[in-house]
Coordinates of C-alpha atoms in Angstrom, one line a residue:
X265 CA 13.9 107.9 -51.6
X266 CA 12.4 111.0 -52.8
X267 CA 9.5 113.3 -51.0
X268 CA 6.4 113.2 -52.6
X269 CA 4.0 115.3 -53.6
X270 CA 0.7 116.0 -51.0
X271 CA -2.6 116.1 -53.0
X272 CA -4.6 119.2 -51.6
X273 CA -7.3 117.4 -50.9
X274 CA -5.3 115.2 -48.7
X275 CA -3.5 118.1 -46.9
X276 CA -6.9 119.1 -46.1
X277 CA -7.4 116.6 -44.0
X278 CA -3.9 117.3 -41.3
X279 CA -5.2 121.1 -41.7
X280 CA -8.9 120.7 -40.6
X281 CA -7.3 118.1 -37.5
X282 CA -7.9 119.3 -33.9
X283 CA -7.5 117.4 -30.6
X284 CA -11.3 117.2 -29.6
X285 CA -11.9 115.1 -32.8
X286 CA -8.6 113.4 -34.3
X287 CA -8.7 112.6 -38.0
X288 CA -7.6 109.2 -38.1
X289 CA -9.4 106.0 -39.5
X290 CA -9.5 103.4 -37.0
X291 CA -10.0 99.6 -37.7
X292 CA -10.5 96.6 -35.4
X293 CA -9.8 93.1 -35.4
X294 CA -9.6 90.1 -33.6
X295 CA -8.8 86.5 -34.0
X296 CA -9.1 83.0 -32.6
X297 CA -5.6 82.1 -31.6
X298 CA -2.9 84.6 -30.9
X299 CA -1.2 86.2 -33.7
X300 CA 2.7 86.2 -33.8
X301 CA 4.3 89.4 -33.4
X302 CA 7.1 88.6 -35.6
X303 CA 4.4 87.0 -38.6
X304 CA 2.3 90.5 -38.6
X305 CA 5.4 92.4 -38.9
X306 CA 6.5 90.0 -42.0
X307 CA 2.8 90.7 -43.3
X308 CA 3.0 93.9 -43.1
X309 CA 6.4 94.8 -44.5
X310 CA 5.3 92.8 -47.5
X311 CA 1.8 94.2 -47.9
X312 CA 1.6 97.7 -46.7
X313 CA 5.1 99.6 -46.2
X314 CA 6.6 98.1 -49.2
X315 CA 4.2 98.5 -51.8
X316 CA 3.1 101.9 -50.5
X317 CA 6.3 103.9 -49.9
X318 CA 4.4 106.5 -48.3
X319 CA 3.7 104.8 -45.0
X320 CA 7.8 105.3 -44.9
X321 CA 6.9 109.2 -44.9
X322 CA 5.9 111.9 -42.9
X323 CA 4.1 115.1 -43.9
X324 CA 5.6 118.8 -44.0
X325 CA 2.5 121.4 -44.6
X326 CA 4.2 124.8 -45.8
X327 CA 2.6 127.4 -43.9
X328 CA 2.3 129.9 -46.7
X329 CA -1.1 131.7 -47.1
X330 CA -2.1 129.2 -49.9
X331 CA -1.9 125.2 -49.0
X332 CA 0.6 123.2 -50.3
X333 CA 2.5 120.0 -49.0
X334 CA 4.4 117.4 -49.4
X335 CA 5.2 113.7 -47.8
X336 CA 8.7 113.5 -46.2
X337 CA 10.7 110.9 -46.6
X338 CA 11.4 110.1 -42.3
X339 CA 15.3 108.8 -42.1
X340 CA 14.7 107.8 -38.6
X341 CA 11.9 105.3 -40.3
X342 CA 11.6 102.0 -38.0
X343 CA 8.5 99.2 -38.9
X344 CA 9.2 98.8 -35.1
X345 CA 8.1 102.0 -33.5
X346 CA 4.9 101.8 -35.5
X347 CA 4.0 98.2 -34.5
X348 CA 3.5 98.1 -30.7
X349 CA 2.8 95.3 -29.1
X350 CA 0.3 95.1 -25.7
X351 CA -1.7 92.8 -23.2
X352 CA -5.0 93.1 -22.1
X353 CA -6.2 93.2 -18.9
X354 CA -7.5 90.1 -17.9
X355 CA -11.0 89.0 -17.7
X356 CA -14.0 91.0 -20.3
X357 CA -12.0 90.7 -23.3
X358 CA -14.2 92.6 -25.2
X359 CA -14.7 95.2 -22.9
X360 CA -10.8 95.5 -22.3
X361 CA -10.7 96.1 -25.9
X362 CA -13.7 98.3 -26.3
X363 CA -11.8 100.5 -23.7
X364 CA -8.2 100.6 -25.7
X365 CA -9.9 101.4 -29.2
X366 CA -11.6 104.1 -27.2
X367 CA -8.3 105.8 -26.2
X368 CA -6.9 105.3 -29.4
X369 CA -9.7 107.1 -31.2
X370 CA -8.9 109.6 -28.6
X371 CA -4.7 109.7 -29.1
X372 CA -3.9 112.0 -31.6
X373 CA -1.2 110.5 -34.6
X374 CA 2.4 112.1 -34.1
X375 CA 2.9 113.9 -37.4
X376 CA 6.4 113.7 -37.0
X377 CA 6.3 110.5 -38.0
X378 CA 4.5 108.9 -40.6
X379 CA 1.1 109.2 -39.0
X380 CA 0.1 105.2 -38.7
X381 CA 0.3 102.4 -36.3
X382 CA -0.4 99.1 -35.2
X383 CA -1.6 97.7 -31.8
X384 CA -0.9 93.7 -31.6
X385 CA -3.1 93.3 -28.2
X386 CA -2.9 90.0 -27.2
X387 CA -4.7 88.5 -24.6
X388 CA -8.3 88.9 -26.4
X389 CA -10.0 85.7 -24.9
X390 CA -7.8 82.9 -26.4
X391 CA -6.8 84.7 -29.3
X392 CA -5.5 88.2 -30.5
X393 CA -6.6 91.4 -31.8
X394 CA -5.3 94.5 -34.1
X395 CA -6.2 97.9 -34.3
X396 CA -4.8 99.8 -37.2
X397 CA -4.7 103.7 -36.9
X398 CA -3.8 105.7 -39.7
X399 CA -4.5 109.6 -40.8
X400 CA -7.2 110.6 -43.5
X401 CA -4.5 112.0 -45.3
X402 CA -2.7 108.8 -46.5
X403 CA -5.8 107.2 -47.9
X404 CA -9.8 107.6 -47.4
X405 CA -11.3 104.7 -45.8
X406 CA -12.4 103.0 -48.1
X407 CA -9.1 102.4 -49.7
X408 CA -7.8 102.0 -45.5
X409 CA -10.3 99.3 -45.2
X410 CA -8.9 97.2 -48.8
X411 CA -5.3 97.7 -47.5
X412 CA -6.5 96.2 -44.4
X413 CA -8.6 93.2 -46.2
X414 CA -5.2 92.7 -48.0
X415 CA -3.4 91.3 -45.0
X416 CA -5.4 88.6 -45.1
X417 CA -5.2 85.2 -46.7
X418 CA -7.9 82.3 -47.5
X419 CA -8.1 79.9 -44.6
X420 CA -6.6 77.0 -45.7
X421 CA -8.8 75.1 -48.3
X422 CA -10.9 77.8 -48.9
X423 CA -11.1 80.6 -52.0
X424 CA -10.8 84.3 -51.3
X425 CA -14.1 85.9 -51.6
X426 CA -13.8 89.7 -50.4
X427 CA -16.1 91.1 -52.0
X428 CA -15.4 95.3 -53.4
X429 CA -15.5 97.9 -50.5
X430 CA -18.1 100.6 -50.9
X431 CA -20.9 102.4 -49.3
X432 CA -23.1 103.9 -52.0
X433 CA -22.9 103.6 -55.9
X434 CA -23.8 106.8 -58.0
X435 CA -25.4 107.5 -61.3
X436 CA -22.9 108.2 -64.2
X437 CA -23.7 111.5 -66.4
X438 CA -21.4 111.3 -68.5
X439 CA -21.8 107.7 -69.4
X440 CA -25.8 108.2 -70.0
X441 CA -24.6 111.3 -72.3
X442 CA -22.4 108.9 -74.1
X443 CA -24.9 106.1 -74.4
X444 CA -27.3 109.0 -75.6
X445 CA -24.9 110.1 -78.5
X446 CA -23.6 106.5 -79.6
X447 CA -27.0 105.1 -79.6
X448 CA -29.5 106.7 -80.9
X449 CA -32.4 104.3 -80.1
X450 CA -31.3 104.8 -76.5
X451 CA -31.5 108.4 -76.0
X452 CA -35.4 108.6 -74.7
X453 CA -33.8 106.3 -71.9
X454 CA -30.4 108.1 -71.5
X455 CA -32.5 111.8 -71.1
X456 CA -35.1 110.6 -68.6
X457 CA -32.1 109.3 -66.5
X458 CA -30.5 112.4 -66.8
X459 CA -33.5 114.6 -65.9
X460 CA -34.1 112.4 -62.5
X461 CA -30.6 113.3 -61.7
X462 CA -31.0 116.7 -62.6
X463 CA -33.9 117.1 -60.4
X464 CA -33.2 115.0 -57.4
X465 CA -29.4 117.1 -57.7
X466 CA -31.7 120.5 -57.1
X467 CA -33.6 118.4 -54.4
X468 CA -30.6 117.4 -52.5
X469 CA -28.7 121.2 -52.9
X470 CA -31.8 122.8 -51.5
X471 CA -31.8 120.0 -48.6
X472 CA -28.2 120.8 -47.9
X473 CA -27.8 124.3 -48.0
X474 CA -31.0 124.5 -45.7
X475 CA -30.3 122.0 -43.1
X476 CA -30.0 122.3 -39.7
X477 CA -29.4 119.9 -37.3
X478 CA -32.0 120.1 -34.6
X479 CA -30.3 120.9 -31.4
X480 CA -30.1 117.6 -28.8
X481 CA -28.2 117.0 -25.8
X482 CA -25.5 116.0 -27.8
X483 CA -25.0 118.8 -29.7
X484 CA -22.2 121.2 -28.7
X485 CA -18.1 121.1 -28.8
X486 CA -16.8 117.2 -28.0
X487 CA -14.7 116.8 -25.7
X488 CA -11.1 115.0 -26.0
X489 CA -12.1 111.6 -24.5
X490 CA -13.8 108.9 -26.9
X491 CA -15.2 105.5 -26.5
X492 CA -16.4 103.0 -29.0
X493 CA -18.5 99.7 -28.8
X494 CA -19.9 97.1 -31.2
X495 CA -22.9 94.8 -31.5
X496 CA -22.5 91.0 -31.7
X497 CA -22.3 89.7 -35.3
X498 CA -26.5 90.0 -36.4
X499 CA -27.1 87.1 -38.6
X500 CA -27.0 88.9 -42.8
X501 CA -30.0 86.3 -43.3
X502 CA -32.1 88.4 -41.0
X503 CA -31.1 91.8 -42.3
X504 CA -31.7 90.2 -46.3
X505 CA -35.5 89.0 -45.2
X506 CA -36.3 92.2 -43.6
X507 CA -35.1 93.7 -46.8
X508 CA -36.9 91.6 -49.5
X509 CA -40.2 92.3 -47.6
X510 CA -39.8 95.8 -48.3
X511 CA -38.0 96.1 -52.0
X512 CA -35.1 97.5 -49.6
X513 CA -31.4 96.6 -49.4
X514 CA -29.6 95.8 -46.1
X515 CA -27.9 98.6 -46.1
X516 CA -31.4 100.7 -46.0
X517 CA -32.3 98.5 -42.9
X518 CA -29.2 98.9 -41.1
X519 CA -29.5 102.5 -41.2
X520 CA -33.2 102.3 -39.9
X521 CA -32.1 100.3 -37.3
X522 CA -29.5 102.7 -36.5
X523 CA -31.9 105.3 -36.2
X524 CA -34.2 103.7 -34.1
X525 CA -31.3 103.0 -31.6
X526 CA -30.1 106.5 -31.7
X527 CA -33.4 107.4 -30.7
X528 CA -33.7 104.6 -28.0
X529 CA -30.7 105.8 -26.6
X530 CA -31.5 109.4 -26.8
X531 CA -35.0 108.8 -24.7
X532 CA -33.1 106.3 -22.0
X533 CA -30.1 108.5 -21.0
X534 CA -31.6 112.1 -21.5
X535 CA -35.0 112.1 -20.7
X536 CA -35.9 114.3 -23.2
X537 CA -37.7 115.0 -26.5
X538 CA -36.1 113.1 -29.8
X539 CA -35.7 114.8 -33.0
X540 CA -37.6 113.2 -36.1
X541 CA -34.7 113.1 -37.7
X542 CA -30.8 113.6 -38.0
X543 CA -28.4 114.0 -40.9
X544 CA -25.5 112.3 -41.1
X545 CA -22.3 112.3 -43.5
X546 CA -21.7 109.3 -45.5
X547 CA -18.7 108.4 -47.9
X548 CA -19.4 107.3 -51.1
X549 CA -16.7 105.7 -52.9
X550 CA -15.9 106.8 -56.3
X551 CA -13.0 104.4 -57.2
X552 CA -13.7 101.7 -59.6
X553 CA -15.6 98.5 -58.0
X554 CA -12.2 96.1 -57.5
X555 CA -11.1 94.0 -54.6
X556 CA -7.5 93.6 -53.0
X557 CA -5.3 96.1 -52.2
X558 CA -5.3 99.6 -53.8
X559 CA -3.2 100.6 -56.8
X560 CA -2.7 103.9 -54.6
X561 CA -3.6 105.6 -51.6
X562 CA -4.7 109.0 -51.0
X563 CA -8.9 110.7 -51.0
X564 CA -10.9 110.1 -53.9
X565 CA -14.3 109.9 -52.3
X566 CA -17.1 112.2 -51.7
X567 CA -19.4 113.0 -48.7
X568 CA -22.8 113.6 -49.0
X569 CA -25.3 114.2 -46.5
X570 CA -28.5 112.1 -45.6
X571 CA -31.3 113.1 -43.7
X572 CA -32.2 109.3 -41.5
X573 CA -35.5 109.3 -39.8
X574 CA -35.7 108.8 -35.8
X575 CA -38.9 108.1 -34.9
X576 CA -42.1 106.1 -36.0
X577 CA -42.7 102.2 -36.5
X578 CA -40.0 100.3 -38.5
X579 CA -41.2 99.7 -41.9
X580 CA -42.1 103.4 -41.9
X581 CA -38.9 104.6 -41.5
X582 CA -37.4 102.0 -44.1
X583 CA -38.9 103.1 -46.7
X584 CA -38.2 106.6 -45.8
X585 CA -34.9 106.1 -45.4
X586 CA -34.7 103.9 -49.1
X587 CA -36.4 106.8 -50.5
X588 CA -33.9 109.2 -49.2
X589 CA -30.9 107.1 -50.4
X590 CA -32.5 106.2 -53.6
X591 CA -32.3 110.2 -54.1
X592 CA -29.0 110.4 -53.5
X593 CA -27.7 107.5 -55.5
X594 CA -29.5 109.0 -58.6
X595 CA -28.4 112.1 -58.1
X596 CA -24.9 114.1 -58.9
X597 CA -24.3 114.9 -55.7
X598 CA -21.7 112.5 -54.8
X599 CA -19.8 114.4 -58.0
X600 CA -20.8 117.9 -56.5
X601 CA -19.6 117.6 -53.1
X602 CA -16.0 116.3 -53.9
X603 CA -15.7 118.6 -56.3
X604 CA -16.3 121.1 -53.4
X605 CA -13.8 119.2 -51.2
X606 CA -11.4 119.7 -53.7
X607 CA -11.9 123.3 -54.2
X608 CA -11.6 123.0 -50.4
X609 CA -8.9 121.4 -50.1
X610 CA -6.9 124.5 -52.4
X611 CA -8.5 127.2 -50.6
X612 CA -6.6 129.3 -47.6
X613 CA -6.8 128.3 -44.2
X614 CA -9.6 130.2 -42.8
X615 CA -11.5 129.5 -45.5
X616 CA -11.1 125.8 -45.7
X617 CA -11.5 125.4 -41.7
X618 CA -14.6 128.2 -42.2
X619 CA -16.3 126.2 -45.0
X620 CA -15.4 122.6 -43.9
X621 CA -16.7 122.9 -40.4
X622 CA -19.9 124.5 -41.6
X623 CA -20.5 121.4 -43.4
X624 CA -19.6 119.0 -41.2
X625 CA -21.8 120.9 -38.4
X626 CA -25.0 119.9 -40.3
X627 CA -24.4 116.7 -39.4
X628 CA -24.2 114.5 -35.8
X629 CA -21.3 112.3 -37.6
X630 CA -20.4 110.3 -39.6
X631 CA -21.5 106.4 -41.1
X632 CA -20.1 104.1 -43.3
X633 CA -20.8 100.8 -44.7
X634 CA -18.1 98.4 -45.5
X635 CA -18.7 95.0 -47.3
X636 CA -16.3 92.5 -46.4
X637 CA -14.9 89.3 -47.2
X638 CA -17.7 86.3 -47.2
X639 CA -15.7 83.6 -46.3
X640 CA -13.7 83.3 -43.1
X641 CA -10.0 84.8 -43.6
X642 CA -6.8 84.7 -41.4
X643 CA -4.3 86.9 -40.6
X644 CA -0.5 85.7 -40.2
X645 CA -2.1 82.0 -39.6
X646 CA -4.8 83.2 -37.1
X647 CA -8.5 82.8 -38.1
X648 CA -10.3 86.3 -37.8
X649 CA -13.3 86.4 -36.2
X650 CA -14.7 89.7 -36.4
X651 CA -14.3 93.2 -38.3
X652 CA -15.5 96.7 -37.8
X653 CA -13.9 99.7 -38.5
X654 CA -14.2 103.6 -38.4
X655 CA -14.0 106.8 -40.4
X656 CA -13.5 109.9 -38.3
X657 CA -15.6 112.8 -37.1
X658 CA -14.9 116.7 -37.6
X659 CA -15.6 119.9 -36.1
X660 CA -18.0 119.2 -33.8
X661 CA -19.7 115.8 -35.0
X662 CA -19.9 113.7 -31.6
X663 CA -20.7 110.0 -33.1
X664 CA -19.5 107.8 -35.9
X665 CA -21.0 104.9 -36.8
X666 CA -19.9 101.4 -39.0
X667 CA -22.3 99.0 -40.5
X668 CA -19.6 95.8 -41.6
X669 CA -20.0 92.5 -42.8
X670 CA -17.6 89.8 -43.1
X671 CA -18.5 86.2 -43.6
X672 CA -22.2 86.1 -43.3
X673 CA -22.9 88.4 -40.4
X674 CA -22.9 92.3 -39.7
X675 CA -21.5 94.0 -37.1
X676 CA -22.5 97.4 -36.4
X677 CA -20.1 100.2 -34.1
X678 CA -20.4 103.1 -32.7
X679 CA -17.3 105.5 -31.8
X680 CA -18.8 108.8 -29.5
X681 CA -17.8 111.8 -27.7
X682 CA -17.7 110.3 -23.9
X683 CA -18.3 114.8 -22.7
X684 CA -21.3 114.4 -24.9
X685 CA -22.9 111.0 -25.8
X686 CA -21.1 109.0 -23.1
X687 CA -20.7 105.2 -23.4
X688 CA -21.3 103.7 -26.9
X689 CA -22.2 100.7 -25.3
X690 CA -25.6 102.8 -24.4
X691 CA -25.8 102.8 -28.1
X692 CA -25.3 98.9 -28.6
X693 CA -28.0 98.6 -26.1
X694 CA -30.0 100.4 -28.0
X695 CA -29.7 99.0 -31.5
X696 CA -30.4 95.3 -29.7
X697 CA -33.7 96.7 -28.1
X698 CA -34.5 97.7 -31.5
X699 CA -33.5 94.9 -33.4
X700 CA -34.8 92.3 -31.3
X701 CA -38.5 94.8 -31.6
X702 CA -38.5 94.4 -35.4
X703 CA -37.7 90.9 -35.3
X704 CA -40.5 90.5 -32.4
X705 CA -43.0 93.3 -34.5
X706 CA -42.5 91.3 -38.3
X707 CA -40.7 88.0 -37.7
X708 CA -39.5 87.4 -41.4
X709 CA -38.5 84.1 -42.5
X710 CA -35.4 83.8 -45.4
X711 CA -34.5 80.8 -47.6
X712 CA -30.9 80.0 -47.0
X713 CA -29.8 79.8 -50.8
X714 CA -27.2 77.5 -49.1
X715 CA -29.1 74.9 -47.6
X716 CA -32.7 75.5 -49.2
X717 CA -34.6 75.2 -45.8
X718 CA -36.0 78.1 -44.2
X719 CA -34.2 80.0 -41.4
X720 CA -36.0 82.2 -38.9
X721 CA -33.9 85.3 -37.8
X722 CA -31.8 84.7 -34.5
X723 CA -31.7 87.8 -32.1
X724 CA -28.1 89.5 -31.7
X725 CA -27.4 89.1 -27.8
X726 CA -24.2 90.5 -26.2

């Protein structure tokens, strides 16, 4: 089999790594009954190393001045030493596993191998569960997270519904130039689009090249040690009410939920004053809308910074932070900043580390939002019962965050620097003190298109 080619912007990613903050996406899940060993490794043969040769490689960075790489093909290659199987401690399930995805996010990926691997843990209450590592330079998560989705199967007499994987969508200039030039009629329309984006573009450049994190407890060089925690599945019916009373989406309320717990956890384990706000990197896809697995692997996303209010009452900070996203998505941002990555991504060394961590410093971390399936799925024959899933931090970015839904509900994560956050079940604290406040404060009522009667919002417990 022949080596292939490394895109720079993917080597980027193995020469920015360090071992304070390893660059590898991490996703979680866990089933109802135990899965089979020997069925996984069938499903993943099939679905993963097969289709996508590169999983059989390792990569080789030349260390010339300028970057340049390329993905090895590893003769040694064994599916076996890549899918390791483990048991739990018994008793706390979740808490055993909370603890094992925490020193995984911690482990760095041996390079030289091909940098991937999958933990069968079983002994997860009466069922299984599977954490898939694998390096930012094989594939962005979003197109980690489809490959993922694609080992699943319908639950028998039920259709596939897995919805497309995406945070943010984007404003397209040069299809409003187009629609401009082949209709005529539609040009008034096509220009004030493309004057909004022009303007909220300046806007967002002038917010990024003058933003500075303010300085917390948190701030400063992570450590080596990680941990991770995740809510209990919050009812989407609740998040979609609090939404409509507001003209917001659910993603806009997860993220001023998030903030609210940030700050909750900030003022309960430090003691100390909360910022107003923090900035965070998000992803934004820029892959065509499509479910199942990706036609091919690789970064082709772009990361742009939002600014998410802390403090103040709820519906305050919702429509601040709809506001702020609104921007974005209207903007060309998204376009800007991976063209900067790529640019990046061909530049020497020193200047890619220089520039990259400079960037990723004007941020706390990292959050990501990742639509699932809607219906229940299985995975070799085991029904999955929850999903969440990280992308990485960089530099010195000491908390990453994941907002996911699958079937209904939405689970959201938090992966932190143990040296400078501590537990991230602090942080799941947190975001239920908050949730169960706006639930408490405004008490919205949804109409389940399902069943047609109203449902009021149930409060996520651990």
């Amino acid at each position: 089999m022949d080596d292939i080619p490394m895109a720079a912007e993917d080597g980027l990613w193995l020469r920015i790594d360090r071992a304070t903050n390893v660059l590898g996406i991490v996703s979680v899940l866990w089933t109802a009954t135990p899965v089979e060993p020997v069925a996984l490794r069938r499903v993943l043969s099939e679905r993963v190393v097969d289709p996508h040769p590169v999983f059989r490689h390792r990569p080789v960075l030349d260390g010339g001045w300028l970057p340049a790489g390329t993905w090895e093909e590893d003769p040694d290659f064994d599916l076996d030493r890549h899918l390791r199987v483990e048991s739990l401690p018994p008793g706390r399930p979740d808490a055993a596993l909370q603890e094992r995805v925490g020193q995984l996010r911690s482990t760095p990926l041996d390079l030289s191998r091909p940098p991937w691997s999958v933990h069968l843990l079983q002994g997860h209450g009466e069922g299984s569960a599977v954490v898939v590592r694998a390096h930012h330079a094989l594939a962005d998560g979003v197109r980690m997270i489809r490959l993922l989705l694609a080992l699943l199967d319908p639950l028998p007499g039920a259709s596939a519904d897995a919805r497309p994987v995406a945070t943010h969508g984007m404003d397209d200039v040069v299809a409003d130039l187009l629609d401009g030039l082949r209709h005529p009629w539609r040009s008034l329309g096509a220009g004030l689009r493309l004057t909004v984006s022009a303007l909220n573009t300046a806007l967002d450049t002038v917010e990024i090249l003058g933003w500075v994190n303010p300085r917390t407890a948190w701030t400063g060089p992570p450590g080596r040690d990680k941990t991770a925690a995740w809510s209990e599945e919050i009812p989407l019916d609740l998040l979609a009410g609090l939404a409509h009373e507001d003209g917001a989406t659910v993603n806009d309320v997860c993220l001023a939920l998030l903030g609210g717990a940030v700050a909750r956890a900030h003022e309960s384990e430090l003691n100390g004053p909360t910022p107003s706000n923090l900035a965070w990197m998000v992803p934004v896809n820029l892959d065509p809308l499509e479910a199942g697995p990706p036609e091919r692997l690789g970064n082709h996303f772009a990361l742009v910074l939002v600014v998410l209010p802390l403090r103040g009452p709820f519906r305050a900070r919702l429509a601040e932070v709809h506001a702020r996203v609104e921007r974005i998505r209207h903007s060309w941002e998204p376009a800007l900043t991976h063209g900067l990555q790529q640019l990046i991504g061909r530049a020497p060394d020193p200047v890619a580390g220089a520039v990259s961590d400079h960037l990723a410093n004007k941020a706390i971390g990292v959050v990501t939002n990742v639509p699932g399936p809607r219906t229940r799925m299985a995975l070799a024959g085991a029904e999955v019962t929850g999903i969440v899933g990280w992308a990485p931090c960089s530099a010195d970015q000491v908390l990453t965050a994941c907002i996911v839904s699958y079937a209904g509900g939405v689970r959201i994560g938090f992966g932190v620097d143990r040296c400078r956050v501590g537990d991230a079940r602090v942080l799941v604290s947190a975001l239920r003190e908050e949730l169960a406040a706006v639930v408490r404060d405004h008490r919205p009522t949804h109409r389940s298109p399902a069943t047609g009667s109203a449902t009021t919002p149930a409060r996520s417990t651990r």
